[in-house]
PDB file of C-alpha atoms in Angstrom:
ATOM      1  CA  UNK A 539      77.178  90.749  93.749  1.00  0.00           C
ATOM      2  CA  UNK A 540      78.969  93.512  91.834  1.00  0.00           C
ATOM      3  CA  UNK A 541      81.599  93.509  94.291  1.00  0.00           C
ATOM      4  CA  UNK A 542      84.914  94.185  92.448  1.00  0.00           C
ATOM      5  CA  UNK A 543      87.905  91.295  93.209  1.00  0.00           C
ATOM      6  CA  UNK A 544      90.026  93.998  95.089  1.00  0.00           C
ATOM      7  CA  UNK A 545      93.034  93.771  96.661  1.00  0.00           C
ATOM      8  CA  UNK A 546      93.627  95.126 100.225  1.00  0.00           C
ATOM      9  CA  UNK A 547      95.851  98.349 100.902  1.00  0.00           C
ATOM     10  CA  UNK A 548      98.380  96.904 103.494  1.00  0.00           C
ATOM     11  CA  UNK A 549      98.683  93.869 101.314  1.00  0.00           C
ATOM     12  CA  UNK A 550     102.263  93.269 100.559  1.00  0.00           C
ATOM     13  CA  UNK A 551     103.777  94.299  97.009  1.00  0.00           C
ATOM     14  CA  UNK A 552     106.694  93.311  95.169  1.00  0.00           C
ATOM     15  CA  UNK A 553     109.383  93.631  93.706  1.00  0.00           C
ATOM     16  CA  UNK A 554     112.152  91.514  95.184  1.00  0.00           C
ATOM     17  CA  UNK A 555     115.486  91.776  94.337  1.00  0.00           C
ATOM     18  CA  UNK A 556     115.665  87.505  93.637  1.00  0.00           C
ATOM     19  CA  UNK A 557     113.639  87.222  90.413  1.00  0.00           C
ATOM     20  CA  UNK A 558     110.763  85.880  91.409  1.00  0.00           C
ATOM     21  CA  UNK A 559     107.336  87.353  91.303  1.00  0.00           C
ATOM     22  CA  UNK A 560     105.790  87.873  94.671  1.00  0.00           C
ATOM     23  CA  UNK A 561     103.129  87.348  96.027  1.00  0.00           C
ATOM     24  CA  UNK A 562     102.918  84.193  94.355  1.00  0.00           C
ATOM     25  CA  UNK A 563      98.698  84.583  94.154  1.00  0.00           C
ATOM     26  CA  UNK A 564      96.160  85.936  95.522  1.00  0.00           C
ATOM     27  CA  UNK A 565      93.242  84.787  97.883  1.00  0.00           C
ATOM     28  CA  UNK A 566      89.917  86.156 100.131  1.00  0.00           C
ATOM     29  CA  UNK A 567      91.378  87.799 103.073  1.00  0.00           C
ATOM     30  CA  UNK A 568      89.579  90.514 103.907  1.00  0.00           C
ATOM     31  CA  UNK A 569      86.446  90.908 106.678  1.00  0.00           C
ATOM     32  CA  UNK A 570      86.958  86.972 106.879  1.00  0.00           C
ATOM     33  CA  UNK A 571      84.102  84.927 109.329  1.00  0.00           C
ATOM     34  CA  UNK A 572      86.621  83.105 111.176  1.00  0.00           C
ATOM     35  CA  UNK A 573      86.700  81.309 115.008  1.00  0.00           C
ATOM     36  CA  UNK A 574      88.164  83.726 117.744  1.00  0.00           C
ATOM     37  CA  UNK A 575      89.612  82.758 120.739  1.00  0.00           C
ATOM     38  CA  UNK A 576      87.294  84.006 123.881  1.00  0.00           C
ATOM     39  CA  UNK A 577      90.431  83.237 125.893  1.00  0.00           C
ATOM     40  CA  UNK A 578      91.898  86.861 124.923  1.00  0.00           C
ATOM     41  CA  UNK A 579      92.694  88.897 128.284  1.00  0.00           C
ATOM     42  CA  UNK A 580      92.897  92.217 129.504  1.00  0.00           C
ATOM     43  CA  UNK A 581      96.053  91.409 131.855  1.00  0.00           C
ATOM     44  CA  UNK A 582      99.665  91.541 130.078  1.00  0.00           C
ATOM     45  CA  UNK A 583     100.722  88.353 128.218  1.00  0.00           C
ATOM     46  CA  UNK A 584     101.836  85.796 128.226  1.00  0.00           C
ATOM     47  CA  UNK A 585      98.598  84.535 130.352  1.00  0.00           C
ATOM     48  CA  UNK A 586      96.578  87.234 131.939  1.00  0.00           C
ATOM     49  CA  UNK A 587      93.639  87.536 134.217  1.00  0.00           C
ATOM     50  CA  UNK A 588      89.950  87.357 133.799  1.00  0.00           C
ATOM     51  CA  UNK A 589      88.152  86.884 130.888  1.00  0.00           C
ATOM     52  CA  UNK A 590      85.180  88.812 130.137  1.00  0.00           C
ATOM     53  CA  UNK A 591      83.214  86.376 127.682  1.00  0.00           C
ATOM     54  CA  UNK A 592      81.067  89.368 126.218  1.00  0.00           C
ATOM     55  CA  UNK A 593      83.987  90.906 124.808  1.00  0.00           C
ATOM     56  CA  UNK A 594      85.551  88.370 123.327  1.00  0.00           C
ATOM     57  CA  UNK A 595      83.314  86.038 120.873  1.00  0.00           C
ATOM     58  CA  UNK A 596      83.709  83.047 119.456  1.00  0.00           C
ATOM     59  CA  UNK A 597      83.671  84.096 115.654  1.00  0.00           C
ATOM     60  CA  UNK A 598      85.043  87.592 114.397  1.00  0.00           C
ATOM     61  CA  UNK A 599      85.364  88.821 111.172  1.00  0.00           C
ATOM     62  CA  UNK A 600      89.139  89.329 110.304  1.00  0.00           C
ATOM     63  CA  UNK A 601      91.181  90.576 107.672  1.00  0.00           C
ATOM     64  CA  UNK A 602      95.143  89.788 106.404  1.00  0.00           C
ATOM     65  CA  UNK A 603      97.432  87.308 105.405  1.00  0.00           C
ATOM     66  CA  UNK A 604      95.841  85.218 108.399  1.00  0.00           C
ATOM     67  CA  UNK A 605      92.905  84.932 106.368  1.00  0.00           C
ATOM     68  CA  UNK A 606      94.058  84.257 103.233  1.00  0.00           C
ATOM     69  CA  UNK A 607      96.678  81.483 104.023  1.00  0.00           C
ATOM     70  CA  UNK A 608      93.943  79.272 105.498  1.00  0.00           C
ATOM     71  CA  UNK A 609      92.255  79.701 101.860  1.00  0.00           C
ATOM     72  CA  UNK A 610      95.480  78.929 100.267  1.00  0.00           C
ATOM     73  CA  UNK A 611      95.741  75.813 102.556  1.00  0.00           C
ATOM     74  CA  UNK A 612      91.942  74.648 102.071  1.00  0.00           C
ATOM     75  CA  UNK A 613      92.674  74.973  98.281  1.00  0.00           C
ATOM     76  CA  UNK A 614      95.722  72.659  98.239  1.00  0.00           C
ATOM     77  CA  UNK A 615      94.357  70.424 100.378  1.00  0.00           C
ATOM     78  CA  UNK A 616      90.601  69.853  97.686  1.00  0.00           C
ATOM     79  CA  UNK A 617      92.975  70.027  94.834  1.00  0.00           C
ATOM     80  CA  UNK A 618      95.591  66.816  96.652  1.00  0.00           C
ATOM     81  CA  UNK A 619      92.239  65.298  97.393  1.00  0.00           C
ATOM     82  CA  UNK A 620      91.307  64.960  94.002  1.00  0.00           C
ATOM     83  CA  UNK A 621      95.008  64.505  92.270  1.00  0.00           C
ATOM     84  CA  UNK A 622      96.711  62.329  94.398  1.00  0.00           C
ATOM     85  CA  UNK A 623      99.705  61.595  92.571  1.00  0.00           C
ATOM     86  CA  UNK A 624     100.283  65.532  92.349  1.00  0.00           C
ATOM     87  CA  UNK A 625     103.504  67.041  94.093  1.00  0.00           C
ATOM     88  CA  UNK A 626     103.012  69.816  96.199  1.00  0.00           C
ATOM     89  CA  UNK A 627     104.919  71.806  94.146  1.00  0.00           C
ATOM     90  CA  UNK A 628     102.337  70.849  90.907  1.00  0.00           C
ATOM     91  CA  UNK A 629      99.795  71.605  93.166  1.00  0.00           C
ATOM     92  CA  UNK A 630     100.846  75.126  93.829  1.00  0.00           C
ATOM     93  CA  UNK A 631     101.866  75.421  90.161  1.00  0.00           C
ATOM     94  CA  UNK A 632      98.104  74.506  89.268  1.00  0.00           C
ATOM     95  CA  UNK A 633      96.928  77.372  92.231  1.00  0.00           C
ATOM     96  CA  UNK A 634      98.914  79.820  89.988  1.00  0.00           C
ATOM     97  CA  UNK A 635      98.508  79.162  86.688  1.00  0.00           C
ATOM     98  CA  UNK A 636      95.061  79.246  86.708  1.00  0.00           C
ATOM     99  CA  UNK A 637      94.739  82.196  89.135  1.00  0.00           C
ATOM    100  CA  UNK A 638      92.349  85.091  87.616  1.00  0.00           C
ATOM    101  CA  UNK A 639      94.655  88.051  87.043  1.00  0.00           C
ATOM    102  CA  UNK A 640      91.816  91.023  86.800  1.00  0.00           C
ATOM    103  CA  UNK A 641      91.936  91.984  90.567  1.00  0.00           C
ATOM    104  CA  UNK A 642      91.779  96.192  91.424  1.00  0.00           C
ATOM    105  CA  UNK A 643      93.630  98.170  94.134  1.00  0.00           C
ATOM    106  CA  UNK A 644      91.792  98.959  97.152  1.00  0.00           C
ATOM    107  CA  UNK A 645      89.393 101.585  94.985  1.00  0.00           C
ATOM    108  CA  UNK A 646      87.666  98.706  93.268  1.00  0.00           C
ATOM    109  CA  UNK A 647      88.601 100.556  89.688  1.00  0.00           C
ATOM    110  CA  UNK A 648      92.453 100.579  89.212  1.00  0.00           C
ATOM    111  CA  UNK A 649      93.654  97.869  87.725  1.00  0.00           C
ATOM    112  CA  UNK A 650      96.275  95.745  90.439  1.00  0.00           C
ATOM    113  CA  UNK A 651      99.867  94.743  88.792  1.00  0.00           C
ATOM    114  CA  UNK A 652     101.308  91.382  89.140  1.00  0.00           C
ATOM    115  CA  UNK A 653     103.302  92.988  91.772  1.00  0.00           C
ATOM    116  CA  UNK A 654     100.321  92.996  93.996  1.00  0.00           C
ATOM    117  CA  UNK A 655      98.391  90.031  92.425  1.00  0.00           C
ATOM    118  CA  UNK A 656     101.295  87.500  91.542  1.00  0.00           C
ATOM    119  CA  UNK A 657      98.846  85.169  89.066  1.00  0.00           C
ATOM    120  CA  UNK A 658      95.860  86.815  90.103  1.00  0.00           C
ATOM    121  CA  UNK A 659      93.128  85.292  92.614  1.00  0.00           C
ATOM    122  CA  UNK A 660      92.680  81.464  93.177  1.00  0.00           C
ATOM    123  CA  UNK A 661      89.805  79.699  91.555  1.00  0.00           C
ATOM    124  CA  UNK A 662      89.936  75.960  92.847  1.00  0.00           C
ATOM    125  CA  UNK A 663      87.769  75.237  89.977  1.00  0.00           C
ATOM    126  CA  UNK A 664      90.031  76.187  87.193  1.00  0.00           C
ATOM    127  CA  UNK A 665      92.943  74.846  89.257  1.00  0.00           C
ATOM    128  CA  UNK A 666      91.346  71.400  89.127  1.00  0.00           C
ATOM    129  CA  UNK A 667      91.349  71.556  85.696  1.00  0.00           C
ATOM    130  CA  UNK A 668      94.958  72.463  84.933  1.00  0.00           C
ATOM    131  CA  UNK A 669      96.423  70.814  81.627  1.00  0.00           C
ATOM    132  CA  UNK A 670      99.757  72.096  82.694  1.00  0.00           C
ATOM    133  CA  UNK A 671     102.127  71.592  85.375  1.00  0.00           C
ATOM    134  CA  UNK A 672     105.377  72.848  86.476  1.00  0.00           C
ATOM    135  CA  UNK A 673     107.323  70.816  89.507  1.00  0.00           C
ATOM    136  CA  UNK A 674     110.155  71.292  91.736  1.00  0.00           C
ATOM    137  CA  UNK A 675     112.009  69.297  93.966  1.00  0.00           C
ATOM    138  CA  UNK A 676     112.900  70.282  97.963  1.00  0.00           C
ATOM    139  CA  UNK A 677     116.637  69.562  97.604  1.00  0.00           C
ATOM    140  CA  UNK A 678     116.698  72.544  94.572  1.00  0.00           C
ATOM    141  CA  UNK A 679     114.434  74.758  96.656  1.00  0.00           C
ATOM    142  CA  UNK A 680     117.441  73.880  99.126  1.00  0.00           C
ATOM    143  CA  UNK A 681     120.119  74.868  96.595  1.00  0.00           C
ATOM    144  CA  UNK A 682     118.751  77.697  95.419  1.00  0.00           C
ATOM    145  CA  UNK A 683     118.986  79.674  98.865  1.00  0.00           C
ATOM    146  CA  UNK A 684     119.929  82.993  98.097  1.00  0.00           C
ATOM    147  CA  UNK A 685     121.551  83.101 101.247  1.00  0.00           C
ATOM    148  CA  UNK A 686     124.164  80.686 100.666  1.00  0.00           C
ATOM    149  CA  UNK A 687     124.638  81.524  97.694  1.00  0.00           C
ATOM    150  CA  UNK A 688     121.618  79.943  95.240  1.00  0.00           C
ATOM    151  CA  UNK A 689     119.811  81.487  92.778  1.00  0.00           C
ATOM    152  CA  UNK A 690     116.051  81.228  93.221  1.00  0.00           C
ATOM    153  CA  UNK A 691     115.388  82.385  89.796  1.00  0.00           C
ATOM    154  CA  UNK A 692     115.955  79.145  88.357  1.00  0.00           C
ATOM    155  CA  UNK A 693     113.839  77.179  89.856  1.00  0.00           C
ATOM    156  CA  UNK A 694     110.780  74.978  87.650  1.00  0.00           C
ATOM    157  CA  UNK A 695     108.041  76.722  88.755  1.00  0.00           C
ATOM    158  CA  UNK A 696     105.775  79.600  87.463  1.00  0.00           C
ATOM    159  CA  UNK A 697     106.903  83.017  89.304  1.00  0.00           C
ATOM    160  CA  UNK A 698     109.770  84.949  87.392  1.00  0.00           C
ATOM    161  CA  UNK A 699     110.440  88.452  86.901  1.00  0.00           C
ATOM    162  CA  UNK A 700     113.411  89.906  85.576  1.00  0.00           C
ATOM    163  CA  UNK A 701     114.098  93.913  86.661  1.00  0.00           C
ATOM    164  CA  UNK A 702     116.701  94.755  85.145  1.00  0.00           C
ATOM    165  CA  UNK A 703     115.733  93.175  81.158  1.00  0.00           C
ATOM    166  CA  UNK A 704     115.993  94.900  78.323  1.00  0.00           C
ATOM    167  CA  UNK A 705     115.217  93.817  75.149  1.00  0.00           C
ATOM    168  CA  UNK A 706     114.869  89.799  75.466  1.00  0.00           C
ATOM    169  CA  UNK A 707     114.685  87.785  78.382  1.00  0.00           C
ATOM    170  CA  UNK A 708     114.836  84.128  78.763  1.00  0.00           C
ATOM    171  CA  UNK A 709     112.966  81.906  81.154  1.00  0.00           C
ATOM    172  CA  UNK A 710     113.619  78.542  80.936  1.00  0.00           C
ATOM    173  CA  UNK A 711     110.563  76.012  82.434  1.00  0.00           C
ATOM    174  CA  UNK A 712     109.682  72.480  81.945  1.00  0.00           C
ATOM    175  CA  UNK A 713     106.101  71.712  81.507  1.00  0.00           C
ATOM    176  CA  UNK A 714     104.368  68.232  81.973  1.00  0.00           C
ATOM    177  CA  UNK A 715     100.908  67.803  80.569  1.00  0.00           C
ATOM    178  CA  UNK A 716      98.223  66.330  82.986  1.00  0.00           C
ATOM    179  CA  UNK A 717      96.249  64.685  79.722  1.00  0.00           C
ATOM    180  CA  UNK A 718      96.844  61.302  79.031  1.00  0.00           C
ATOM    181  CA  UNK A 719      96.130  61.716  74.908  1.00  0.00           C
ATOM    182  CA  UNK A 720      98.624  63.577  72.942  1.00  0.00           C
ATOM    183  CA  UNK A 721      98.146  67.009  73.395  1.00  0.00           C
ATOM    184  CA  UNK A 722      99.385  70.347  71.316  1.00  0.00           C
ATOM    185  CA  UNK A 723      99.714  73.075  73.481  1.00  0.00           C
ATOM    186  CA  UNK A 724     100.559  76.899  71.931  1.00  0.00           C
ATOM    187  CA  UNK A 725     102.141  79.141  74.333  1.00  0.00           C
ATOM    188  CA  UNK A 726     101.790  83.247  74.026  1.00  0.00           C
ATOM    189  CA  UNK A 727     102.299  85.719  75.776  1.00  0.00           C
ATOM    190  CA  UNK A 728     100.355  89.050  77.529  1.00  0.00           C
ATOM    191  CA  UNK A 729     101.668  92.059  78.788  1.00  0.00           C
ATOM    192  CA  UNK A 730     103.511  95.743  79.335  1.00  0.00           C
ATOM    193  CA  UNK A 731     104.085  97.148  76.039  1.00  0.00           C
ATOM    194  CA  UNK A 732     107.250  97.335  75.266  1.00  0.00           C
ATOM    195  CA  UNK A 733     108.082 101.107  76.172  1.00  0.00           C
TER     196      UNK A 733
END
């Protein structure tokens, strides 16, 4: 209790030079209770000699991206379990829109920036609640390969970022409402001062 929502120091920041914000969201990651393999040797990989059982438990506590993906995944998987006809790309849009933003660097006082949050931290519970979604389809995931020559920042879904704006900038998204009475839905908007 009292513990502040703190992100960890070798967590990965943005920018990125496509548009997007990344990290998409945050999750628990850090000093993670989590199964261990005992089968970790002292000989060279890839399979080693002896194993010395005392040294090498069953459950360890464990910190980094290893950690928080399986949160991530766990997530998805309760919020598919109760919204079946949800895409996997409205599912991740209802991780992220929901997130809570007011994480803290490493210190547990600084305020984090999206560039180390994305959204902020998962809460399933908000999540399952979502009266908006965004969705995307694989083949324009496909297309918009920045690599052959797509542009990622165009895709429906709820990370954007725009470096190099000045003044006004433009980000085009198409909703859907998940409530099946008419709905009126006011959008604003929080943020940097302009400076």
């Amino acid at each position: 209790p009292g513990t502040p929502d703190a992100v960890y120091a070798s967590t990965s920041r943005g920018p990125n030079p496509y548009n997007l914000l990344k990290p998409d969201l945050a999750a628990p990651g850090v000093e993670i209770l989590a199964a261990y393999t005992r089968w970790v040797s002292a000989a060279p990989a890839p399979f080693g000699g002896a194993v010395d059982v005392a040294r090498n438990p069953i459950v360890n506590a464990i910190s980094g991206t290893s950690m928080a993906a399986p949160h991530v995944a766990g997530s998805l998987a309760l919020l598919r379990a109760l919204n079946r006809s949800w895409t996997p790309a409205q599912l991740k849009s209802a991780l992220t829109t929901t997130a809570k933003p007011d994480l803290r660097e490493v210190d547990g006082v600084t305020p984090t920036t999206p560039f180390a949050t994305g959204a902020g931290r998962i809460d399933v519970a908000r999540a399952s609640k979502a009266g908006l979604l965004l969705d995307e389809t694989g083949a324009n995931y496909l297309a918009a390969d920045p690599a052959t020559g797509g542009d990622p920042s165009q895709l429906n879904i709820a990370s954007f970022q725009k470096l190099e704006c000045v003044g006004t900038c433009t980000f085009p998204r198409t909703l859907k409402s998940t409530r099946r009475a008419s709905v009126t839905w006011t959008a604003t908007v929080q943020g940097f001062a302009p400076g």
